Coordinates of C-alpha atoms and ligand atoms in Angstrom, one line a residue:
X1 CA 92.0 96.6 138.7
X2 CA 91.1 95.9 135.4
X3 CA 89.6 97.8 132.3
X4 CA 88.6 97.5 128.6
X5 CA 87.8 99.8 126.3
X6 CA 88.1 100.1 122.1
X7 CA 90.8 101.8 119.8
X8 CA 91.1 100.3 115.6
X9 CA 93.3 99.4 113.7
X10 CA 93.5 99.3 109.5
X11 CA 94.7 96.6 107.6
X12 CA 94.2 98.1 103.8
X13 CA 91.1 100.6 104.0
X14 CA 89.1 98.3 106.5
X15 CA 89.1 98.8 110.4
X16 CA 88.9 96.5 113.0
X17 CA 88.1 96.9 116.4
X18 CA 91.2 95.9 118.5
X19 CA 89.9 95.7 122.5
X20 CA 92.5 96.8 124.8
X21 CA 92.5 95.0 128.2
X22 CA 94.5 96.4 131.0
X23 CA 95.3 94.5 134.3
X24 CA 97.1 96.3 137.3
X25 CA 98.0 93.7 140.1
X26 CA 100.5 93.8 142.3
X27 CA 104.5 92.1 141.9
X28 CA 107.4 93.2 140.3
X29 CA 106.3 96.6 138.2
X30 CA 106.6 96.0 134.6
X31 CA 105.0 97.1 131.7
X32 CA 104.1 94.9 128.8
X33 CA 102.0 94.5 125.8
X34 CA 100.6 91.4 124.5
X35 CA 99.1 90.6 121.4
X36 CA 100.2 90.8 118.4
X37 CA 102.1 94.1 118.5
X38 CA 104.0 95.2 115.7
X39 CA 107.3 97.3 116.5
X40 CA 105.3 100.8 116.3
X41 CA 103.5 99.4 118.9
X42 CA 106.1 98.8 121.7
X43 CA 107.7 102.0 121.2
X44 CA 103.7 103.5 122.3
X45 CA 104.7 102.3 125.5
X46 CA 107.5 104.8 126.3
X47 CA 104.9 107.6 125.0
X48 CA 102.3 106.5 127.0
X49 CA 104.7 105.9 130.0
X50 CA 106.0 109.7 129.5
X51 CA 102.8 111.1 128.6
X52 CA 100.7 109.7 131.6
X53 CA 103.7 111.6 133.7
X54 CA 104.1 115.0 131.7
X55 CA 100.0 114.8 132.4
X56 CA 100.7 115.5 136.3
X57 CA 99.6 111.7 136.9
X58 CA 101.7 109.3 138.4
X59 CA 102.9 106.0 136.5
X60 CA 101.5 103.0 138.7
X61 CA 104.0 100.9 140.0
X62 CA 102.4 97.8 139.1
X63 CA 102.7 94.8 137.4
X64 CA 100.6 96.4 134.1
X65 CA 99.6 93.9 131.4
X66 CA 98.1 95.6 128.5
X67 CA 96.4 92.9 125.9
X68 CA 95.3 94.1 122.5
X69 CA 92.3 91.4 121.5
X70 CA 92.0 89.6 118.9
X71 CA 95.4 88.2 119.1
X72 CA 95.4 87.2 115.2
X73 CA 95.0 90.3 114.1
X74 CA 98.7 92.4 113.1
X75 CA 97.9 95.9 115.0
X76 CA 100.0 98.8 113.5
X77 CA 100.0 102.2 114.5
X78 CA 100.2 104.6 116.7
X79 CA 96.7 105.7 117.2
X80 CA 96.8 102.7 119.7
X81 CA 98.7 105.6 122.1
X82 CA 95.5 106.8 123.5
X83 CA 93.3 104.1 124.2
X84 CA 96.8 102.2 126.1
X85 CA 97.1 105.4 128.0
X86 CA 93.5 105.8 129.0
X87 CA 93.2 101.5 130.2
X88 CA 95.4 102.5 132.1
X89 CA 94.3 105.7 134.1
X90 CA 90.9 103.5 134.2
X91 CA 91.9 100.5 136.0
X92 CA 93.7 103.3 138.2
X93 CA 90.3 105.1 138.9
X94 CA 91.4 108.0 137.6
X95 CA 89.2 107.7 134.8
X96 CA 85.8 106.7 135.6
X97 CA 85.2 103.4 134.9
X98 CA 82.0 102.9 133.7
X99 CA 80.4 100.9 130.3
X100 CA 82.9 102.5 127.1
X101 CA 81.3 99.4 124.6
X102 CA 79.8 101.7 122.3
X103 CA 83.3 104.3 122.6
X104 CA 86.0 103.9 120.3
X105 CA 89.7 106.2 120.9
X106 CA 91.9 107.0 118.4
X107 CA 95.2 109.2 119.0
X108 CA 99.0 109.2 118.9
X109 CA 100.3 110.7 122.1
X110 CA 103.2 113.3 122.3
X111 CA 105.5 112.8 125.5
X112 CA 104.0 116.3 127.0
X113 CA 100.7 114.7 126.5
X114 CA 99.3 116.1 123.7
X115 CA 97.5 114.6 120.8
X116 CA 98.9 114.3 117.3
X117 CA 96.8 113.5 114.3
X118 CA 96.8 110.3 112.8
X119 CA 97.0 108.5 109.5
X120 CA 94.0 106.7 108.1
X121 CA 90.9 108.3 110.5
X122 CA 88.7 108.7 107.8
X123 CA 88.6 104.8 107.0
X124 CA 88.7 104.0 110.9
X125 CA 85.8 106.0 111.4
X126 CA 83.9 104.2 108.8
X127 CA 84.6 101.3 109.4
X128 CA 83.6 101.7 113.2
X129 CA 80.1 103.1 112.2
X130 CA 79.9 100.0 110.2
X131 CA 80.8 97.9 113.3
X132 CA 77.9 99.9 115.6
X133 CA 80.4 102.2 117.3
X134 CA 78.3 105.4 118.2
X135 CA 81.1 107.5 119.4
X136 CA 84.4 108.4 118.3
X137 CA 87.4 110.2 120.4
X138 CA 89.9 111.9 118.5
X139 CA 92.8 114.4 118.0
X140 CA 91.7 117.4 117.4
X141 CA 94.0 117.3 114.0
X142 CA 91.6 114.9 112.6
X143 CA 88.5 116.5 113.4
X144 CA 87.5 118.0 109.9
X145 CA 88.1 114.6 108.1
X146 CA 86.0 112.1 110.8
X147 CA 83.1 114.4 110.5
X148 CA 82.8 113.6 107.0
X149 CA 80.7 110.6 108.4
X150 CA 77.6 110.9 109.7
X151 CA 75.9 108.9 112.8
X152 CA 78.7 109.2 114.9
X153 CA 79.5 111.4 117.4
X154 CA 82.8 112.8 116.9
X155 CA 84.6 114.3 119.6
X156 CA 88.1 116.0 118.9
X157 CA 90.4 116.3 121.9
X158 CA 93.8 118.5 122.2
X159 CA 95.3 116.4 124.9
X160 CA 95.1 113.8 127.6
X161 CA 94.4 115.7 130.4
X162 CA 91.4 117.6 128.4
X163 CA 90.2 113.5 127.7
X164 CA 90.7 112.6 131.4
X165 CA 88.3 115.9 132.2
X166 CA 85.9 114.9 129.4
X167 CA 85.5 111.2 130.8
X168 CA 84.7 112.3 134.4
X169 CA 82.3 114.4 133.7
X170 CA 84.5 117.5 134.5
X171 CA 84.7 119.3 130.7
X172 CA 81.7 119.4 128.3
X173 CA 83.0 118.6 124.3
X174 CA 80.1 119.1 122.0
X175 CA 80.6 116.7 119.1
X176 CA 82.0 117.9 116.2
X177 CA 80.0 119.2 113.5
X178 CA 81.2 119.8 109.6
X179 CA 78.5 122.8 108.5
X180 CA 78.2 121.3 105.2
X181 CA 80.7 119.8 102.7
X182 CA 80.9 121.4 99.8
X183 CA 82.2 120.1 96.6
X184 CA 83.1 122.9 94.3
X185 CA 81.9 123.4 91.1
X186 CA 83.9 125.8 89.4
X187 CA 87.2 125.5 90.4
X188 CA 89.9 128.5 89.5
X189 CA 92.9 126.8 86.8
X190 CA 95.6 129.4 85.7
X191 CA 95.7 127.0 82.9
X192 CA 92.8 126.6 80.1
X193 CA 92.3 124.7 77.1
X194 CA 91.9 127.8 74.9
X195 CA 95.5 128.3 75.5
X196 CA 96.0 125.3 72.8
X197 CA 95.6 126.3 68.9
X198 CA 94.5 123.9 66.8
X199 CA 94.8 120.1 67.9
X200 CA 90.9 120.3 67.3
X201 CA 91.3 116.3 67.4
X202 CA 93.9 116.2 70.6
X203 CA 91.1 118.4 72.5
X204 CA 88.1 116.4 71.3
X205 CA 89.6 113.1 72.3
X206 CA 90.5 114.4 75.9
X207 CA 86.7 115.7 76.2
X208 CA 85.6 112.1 75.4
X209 CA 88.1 110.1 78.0
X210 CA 87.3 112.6 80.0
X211 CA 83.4 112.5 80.1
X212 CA 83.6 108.7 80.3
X213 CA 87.0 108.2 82.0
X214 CA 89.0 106.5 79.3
X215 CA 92.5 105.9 78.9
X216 CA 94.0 107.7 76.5
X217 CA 97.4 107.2 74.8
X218 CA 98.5 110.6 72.9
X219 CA 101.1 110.1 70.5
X220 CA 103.3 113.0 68.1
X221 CA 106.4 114.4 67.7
X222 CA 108.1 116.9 69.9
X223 CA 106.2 120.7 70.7
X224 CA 103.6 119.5 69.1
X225 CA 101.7 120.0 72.8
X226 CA 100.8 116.6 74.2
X227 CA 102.4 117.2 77.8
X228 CA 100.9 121.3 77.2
X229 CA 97.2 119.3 76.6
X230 CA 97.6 116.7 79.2
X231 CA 98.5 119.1 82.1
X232 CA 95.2 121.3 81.2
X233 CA 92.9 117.9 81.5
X234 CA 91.9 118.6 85.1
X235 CA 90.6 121.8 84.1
X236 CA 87.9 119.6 82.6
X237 CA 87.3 117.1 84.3
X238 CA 83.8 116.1 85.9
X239 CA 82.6 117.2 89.7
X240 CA 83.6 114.6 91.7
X241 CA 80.4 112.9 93.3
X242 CA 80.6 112.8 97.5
X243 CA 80.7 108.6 97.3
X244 CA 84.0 109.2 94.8
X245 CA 85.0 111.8 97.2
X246 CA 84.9 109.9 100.3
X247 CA 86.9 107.1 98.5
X248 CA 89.5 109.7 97.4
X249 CA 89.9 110.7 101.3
X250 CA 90.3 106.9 102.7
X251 CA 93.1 106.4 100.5
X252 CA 94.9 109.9 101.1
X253 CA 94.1 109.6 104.6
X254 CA 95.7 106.1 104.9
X255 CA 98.8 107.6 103.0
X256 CA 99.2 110.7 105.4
X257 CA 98.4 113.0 102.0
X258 CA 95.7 114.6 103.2
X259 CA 96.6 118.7 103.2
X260 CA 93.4 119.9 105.4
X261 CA 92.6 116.9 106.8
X262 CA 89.2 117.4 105.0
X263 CA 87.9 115.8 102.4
X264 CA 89.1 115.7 99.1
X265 CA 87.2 117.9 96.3
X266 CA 89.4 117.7 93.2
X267 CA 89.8 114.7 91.5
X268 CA 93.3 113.7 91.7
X269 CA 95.6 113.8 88.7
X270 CA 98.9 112.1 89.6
X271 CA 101.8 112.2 87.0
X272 CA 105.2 110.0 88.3
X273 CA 108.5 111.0 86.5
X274 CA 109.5 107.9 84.3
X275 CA 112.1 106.7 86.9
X276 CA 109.1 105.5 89.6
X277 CA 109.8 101.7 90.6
X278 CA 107.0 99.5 90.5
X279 CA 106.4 100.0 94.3
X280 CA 106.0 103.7 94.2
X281 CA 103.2 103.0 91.3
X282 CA 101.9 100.1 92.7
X283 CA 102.1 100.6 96.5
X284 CA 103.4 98.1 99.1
X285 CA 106.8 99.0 101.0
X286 CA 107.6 97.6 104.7
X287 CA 105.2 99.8 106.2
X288 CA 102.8 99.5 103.3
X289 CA 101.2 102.4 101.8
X290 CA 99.3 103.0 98.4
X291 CA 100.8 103.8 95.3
X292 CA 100.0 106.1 92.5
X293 CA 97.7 103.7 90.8
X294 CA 95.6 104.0 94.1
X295 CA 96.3 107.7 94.9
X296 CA 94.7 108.3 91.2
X297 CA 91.6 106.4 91.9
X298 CA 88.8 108.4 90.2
X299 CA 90.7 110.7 88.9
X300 CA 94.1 110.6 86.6
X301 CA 97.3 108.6 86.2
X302 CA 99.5 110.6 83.7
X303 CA 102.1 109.3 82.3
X304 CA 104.4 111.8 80.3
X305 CA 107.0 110.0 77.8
X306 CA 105.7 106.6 78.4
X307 CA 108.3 104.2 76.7
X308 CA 110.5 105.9 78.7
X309 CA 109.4 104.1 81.8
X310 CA 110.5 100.9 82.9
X311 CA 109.0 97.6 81.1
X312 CA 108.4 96.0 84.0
X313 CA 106.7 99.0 85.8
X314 CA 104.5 99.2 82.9
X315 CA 103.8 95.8 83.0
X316 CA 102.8 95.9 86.7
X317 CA 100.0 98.3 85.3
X318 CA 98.4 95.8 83.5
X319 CA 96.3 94.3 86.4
X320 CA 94.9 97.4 88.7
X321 CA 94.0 98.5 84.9
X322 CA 92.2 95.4 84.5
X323 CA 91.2 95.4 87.8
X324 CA 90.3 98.4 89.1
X325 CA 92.2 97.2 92.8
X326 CA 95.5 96.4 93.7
X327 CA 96.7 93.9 95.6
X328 CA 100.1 93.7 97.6
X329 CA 100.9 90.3 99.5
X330 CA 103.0 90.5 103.1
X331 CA 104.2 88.7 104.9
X332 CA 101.3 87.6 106.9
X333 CA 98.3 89.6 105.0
X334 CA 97.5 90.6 101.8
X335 CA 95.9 94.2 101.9
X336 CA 93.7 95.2 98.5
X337 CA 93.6 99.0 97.7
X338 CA 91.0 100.6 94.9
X339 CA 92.9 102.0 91.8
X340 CA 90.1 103.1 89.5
X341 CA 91.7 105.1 87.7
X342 CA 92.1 107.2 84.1
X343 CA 95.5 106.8 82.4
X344 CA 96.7 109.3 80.1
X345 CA 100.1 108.7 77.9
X346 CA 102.0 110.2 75.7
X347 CA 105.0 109.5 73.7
X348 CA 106.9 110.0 70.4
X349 CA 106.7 107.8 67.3
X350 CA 109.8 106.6 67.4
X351 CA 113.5 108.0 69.3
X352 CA 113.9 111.1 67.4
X353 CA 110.5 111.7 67.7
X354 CA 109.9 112.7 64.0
X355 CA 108.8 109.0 62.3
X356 CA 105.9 110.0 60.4
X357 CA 106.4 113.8 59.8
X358 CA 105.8 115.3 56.9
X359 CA 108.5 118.3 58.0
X360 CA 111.0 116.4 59.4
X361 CA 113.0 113.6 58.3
X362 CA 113.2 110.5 61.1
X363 CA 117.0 109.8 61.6
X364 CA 115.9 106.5 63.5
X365 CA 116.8 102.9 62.0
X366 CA 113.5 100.5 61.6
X367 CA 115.6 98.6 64.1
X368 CA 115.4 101.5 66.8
X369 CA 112.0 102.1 66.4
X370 CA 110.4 98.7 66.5
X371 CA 112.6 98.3 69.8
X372 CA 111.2 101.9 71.0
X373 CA 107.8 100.9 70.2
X374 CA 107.9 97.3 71.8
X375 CA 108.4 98.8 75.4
X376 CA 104.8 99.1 75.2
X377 CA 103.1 95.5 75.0
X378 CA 100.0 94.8 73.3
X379 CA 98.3 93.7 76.2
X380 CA 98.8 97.3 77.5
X381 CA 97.8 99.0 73.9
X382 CA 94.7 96.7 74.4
X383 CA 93.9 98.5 78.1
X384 CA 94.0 102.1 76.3
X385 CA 90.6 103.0 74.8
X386 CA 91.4 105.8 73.1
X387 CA 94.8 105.8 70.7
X388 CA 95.4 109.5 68.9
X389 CA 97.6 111.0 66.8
X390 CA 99.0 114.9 66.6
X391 CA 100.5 116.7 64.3
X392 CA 102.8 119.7 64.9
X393 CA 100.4 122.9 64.9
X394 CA 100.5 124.9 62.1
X395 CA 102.1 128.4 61.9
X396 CA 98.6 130.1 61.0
X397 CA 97.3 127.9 63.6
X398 CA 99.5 129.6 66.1
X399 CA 99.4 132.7 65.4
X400 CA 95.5 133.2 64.8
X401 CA 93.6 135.3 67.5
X402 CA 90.3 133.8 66.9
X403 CA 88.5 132.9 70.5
X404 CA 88.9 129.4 71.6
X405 CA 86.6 127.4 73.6
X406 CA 87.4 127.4 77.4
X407 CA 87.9 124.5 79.8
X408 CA 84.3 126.0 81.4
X409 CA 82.5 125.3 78.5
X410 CA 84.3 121.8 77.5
X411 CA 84.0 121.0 81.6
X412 CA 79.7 121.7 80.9
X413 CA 79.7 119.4 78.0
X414 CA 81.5 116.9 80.3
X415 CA 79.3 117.7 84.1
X416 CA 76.3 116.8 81.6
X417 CA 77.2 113.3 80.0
X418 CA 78.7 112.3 83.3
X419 CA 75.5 113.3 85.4
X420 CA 73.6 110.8 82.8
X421 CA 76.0 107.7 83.7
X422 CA 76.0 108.8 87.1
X423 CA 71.7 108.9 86.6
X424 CA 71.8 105.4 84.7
X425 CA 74.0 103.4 86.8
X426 CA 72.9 105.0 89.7
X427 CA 72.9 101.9 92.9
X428 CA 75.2 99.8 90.7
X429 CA 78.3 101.1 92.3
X430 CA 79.3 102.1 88.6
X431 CA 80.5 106.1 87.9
X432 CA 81.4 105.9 84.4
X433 CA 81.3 104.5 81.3
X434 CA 84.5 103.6 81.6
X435 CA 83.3 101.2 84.7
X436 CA 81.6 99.0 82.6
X437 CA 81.8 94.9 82.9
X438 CA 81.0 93.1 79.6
X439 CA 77.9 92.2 81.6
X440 CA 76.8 95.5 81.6
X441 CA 78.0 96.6 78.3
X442 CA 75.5 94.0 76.5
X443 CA 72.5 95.8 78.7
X444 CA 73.6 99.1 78.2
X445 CA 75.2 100.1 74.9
X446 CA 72.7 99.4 72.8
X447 CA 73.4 100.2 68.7
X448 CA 71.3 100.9 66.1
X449 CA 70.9 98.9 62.6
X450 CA 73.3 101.2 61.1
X451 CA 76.0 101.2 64.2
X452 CA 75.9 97.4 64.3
X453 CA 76.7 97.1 60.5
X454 CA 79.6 99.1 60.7
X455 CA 81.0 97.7 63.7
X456 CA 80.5 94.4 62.2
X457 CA 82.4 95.2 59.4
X458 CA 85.0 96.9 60.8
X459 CA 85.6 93.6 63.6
X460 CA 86.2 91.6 60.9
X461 CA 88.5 93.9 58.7
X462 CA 90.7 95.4 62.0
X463 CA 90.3 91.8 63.9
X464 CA 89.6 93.2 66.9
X465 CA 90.6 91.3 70.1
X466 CA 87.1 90.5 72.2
X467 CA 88.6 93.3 74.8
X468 CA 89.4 96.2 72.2
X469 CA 85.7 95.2 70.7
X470 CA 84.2 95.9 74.4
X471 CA 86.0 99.0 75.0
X472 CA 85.4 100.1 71.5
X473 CA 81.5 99.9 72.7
X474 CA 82.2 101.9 75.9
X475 CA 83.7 104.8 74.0
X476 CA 80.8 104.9 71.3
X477 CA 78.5 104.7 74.9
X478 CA 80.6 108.0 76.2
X479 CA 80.3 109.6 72.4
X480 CA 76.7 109.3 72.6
X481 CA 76.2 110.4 76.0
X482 CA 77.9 113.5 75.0
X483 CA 75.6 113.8 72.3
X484 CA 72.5 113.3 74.6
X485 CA 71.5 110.3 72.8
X486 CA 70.2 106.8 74.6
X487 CA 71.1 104.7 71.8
X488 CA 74.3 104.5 70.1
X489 CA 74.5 105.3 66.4
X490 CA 76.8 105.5 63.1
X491 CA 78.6 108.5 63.8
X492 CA 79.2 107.4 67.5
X493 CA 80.9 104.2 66.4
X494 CA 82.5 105.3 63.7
X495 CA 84.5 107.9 66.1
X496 CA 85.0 105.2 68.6
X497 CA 86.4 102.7 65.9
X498 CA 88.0 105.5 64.9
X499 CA 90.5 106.6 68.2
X500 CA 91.5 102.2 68.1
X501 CA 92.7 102.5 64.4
X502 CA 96.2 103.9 65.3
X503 CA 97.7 101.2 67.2
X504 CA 97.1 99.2 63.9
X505 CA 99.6 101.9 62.3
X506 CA 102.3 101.8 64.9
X507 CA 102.3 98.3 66.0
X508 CA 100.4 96.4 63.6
Ligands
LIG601 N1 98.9 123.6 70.1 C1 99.7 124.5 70.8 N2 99.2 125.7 71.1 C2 100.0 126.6 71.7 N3 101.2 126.3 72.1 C3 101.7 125.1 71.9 C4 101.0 124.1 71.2 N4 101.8 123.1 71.1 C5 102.9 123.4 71.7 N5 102.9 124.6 72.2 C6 104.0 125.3 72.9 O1 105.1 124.4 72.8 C7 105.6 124.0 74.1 C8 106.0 122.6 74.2 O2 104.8 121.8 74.0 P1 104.7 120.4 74.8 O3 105.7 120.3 75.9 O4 103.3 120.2 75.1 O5 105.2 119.4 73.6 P2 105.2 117.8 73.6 O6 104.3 117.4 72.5 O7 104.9 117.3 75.0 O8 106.7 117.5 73.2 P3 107.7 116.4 73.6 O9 107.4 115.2 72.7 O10 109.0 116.9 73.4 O11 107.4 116.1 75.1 C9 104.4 124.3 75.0 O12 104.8 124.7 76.3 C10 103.7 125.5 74.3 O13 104.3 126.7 74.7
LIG602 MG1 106.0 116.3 76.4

């Protein structure tokens, strides 16, 4: 009495087919699990014990050896619940037994039997397509998320008895369907950009990181609106596309974040308070999960009153930036998430916050503030593509009722000059300027005679670092994009050179 049939498990965003084995013989009844289990795995077997019961059927008394194949691989989980219940009820004959090869079950079982969603479906379900699985069991919790993927059937189940049924032929599921995924367009903010006066500069520089996903480091004393600005960027920001969608989901899937088990629309915008450890930014922990970095990918990591965070959380930044994945070593694995991200800072010049006004006078010693400004390295500076500066606003500023521009028509100007990225660097995996390897910038940000002179000029008088030189050309890319322009001229760079001229002020 023996059976086999496939559940997965995820190490990072990939799935693996784990084959679960059951033998019933005869001899003393026990009940164990080989292979591999982790701790949340042996704790499935009172579930599935209890379950199987509460389900009207009864618990063999058998010698019942369950092995989950390959033996190398660390299974985690407790979406293993189902398939361990089911080899079971098949090597019983409750179930029919007949070929489940191309079947794959996924669930976590409640003792009376029932199915709870599970973490990290999405990814599973991918990754089984990928691995020629053609149908998909699971709970009905996680229905709207698995559809997502086409070219398998998915079939969402409430409980075991209703699986049992389905199995033997005795209840009809018809897979599940998702009528159409719709990513909106024009999402409803009770924020807007026209509620900022002035800061013509401030707005203009998050329309550019925006449309190209730059980082962007906002610096100016206090009120002057930086955190106001910063909260209003995902009122402009680009559609998301359904590939960066999907990506969005696997990630807040695997993290249990997902609110309608659906996929994600919005793209994210994540701000930590200043006291986050490394590991909540980075991701890792005993059962490991991603962090910020990863739970911003395509959309924003915001980080309000940056020097006030930890140097060596900043520091950790410094590769995922670089990188565009994280990786987090274990024990016996080392799992790599995406973190593609768009950071946005701000800070104060100096303590007091006023270094620099012309209003206020700075009560900070030189001492103070070079210490205040050396909590962020230069190897971060280097990673921020866009530096600016604000002033306070002005009291006529303020108190003018002329009509501001809207997110709507700043989030246009944005849809457009992403579309033509998404158009040029469409089948290179790229989404944005921002994406760019200095492979690619050579082939694609081409200047004109007059752009090359100045950038020449200013390389040599700035002594730009071979990184801020490339970013500087991904910027000027974005800046012409938004101008509808193929090649990159004056005017372009000289905006571009422009937002890298302020870190020379501070920190030079
Ligand atoms: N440009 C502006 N237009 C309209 N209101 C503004 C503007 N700047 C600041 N304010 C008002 O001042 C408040 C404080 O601004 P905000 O918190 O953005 O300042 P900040 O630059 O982040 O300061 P801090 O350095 O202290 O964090 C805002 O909530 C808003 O009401
Ligand atoms: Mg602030």
């Amino acid at each position: 009495m023996y059976s086999k049939i496939n559940t997965c498990v995820l190490q990072g965003l990939n799935g693996y087919i784990i084959e679960v084995e059951t033998d019933l013989s005869r001899g003393l009844p026990v009940f164990n699990i080989v292979g591999l289990p982790d701790a949340s795995i042996k704790e499935s077997k009172e579930r599935v014990r209890t379950a199987i019961k509460n389900s009207g059927f009864e618990f063999p008394l058998s010698r019942i050896i369950v092995n989950l194949a390959p033996a190398n691989l660390k299974k985690e989980g407790s979406q293993l619940d189902l398939s361990i219940a089911l080899g079971i009820l098949i090597a019983m004959g409750i179930v029919e037994d007949t070929d489940y090869s191309d079947t794959a079950f996924i669930g976590e079982l409640s003792l009376d039997g029932s199915l709870n969603p599970v973490e990290g479906a999405l990814p599973m379900i991918i990754s089984l397509r990928e691995l020629n699985i053609k149908r998909c069991i699971v709970p009905y919790g996680n229905k709207n998320e698995s559809s997502v993927v086409e070219d398998i059937e998915i079939i969402p189940i409430k409980n075991l008895n209703q699986v049992v049924d389905y199995l033997n032929g005795k209840d009809e599921i018809i897979p599940y369907k998702n009528n159409g995924i719709l990513l909106d367009e024009d999402d409803k903010f009770d924020i807007d950009f026209s509620d900022i006066k002035g800061q013509e500069g401030l707005k203009r520089s998050l329309e550019v990181a925006a449309a190209g996903g730059h980082n962007l480091l906002i610096i100016g004393p206090p009120g002057s609106g930086k955190t106001m600005a910063a909260k209003r960027l995902p009122t402009i920001l680009p559609v998301l596309s359904f590939d960066e969608a999907i990506e969005v989901t696997k990630i807040y899937s695997v993290s249990g974040l997902l609110e309608s088990n659906a996929l994600v629309k919005k793209r994210p915008f994540r701000a930590p308070h200043h006291t986050a450890s490394s590991t909540s930014l980075i991701g890792g922990g005993r059962i490991p999960k991603p962090g910020e970095v990863s739970l911003a990918h395509n959309g924003v990591l915001f980080l309000d009153e940056l020097p006030e965070f930890k140097r060596e959380v900043l520091e950790v930044l410094r590769q995922p930036m670089e990188d565009g994945v994280v990786t987090i070593s274990r024990v016996n694995a080392t799992l790599t998430y995406p973190a593609k991200f768009m950071m946005v800072a701000s800070m104060n010049p100096c303590p007091c916050g006023y270094y620099g006004d012309s209003l206020h006078e700075c009560t900070c010693s030189q001492a103070s503030i070079d210490r205040y400004l050396a909590k962020i390295s230069n190897p971060l500076l280097d990673r921020i593509d866009i530096h600016i500066e604000v002033l306070p606003v002005d009291y006529k500023e303020l108190r003018e009722n002329k009509k501001l521009e809207t997110s709507k028509e700043i989030r246009d100007r944005v849809n457009n000059a992403r579309t033509i990225q998404l158009k040029r660097y469409e089948g290179d995996s790229i989404y944005s300027n921002s994406q760019l390897s200095p492979k690619d910038i050579k082939k694609y940000c081409k200047l004109n005679k007059e752009a090359d002179g100045i950038m020449k000029e200013a390389f040599k008088r700035y002594r730009f670092s071979a990184r801020t030189y490339n970013r500087i050309l991904k910027v000027a890319r974005t800046i012409a994009d938004l101008d509808g322009q193929d090649i990159i001229v004056g005017k372009h760079i000289l905006e571009a050179i422009r937002y890298r001229s302020l870190d020379k002020k501070y920190w030079g």
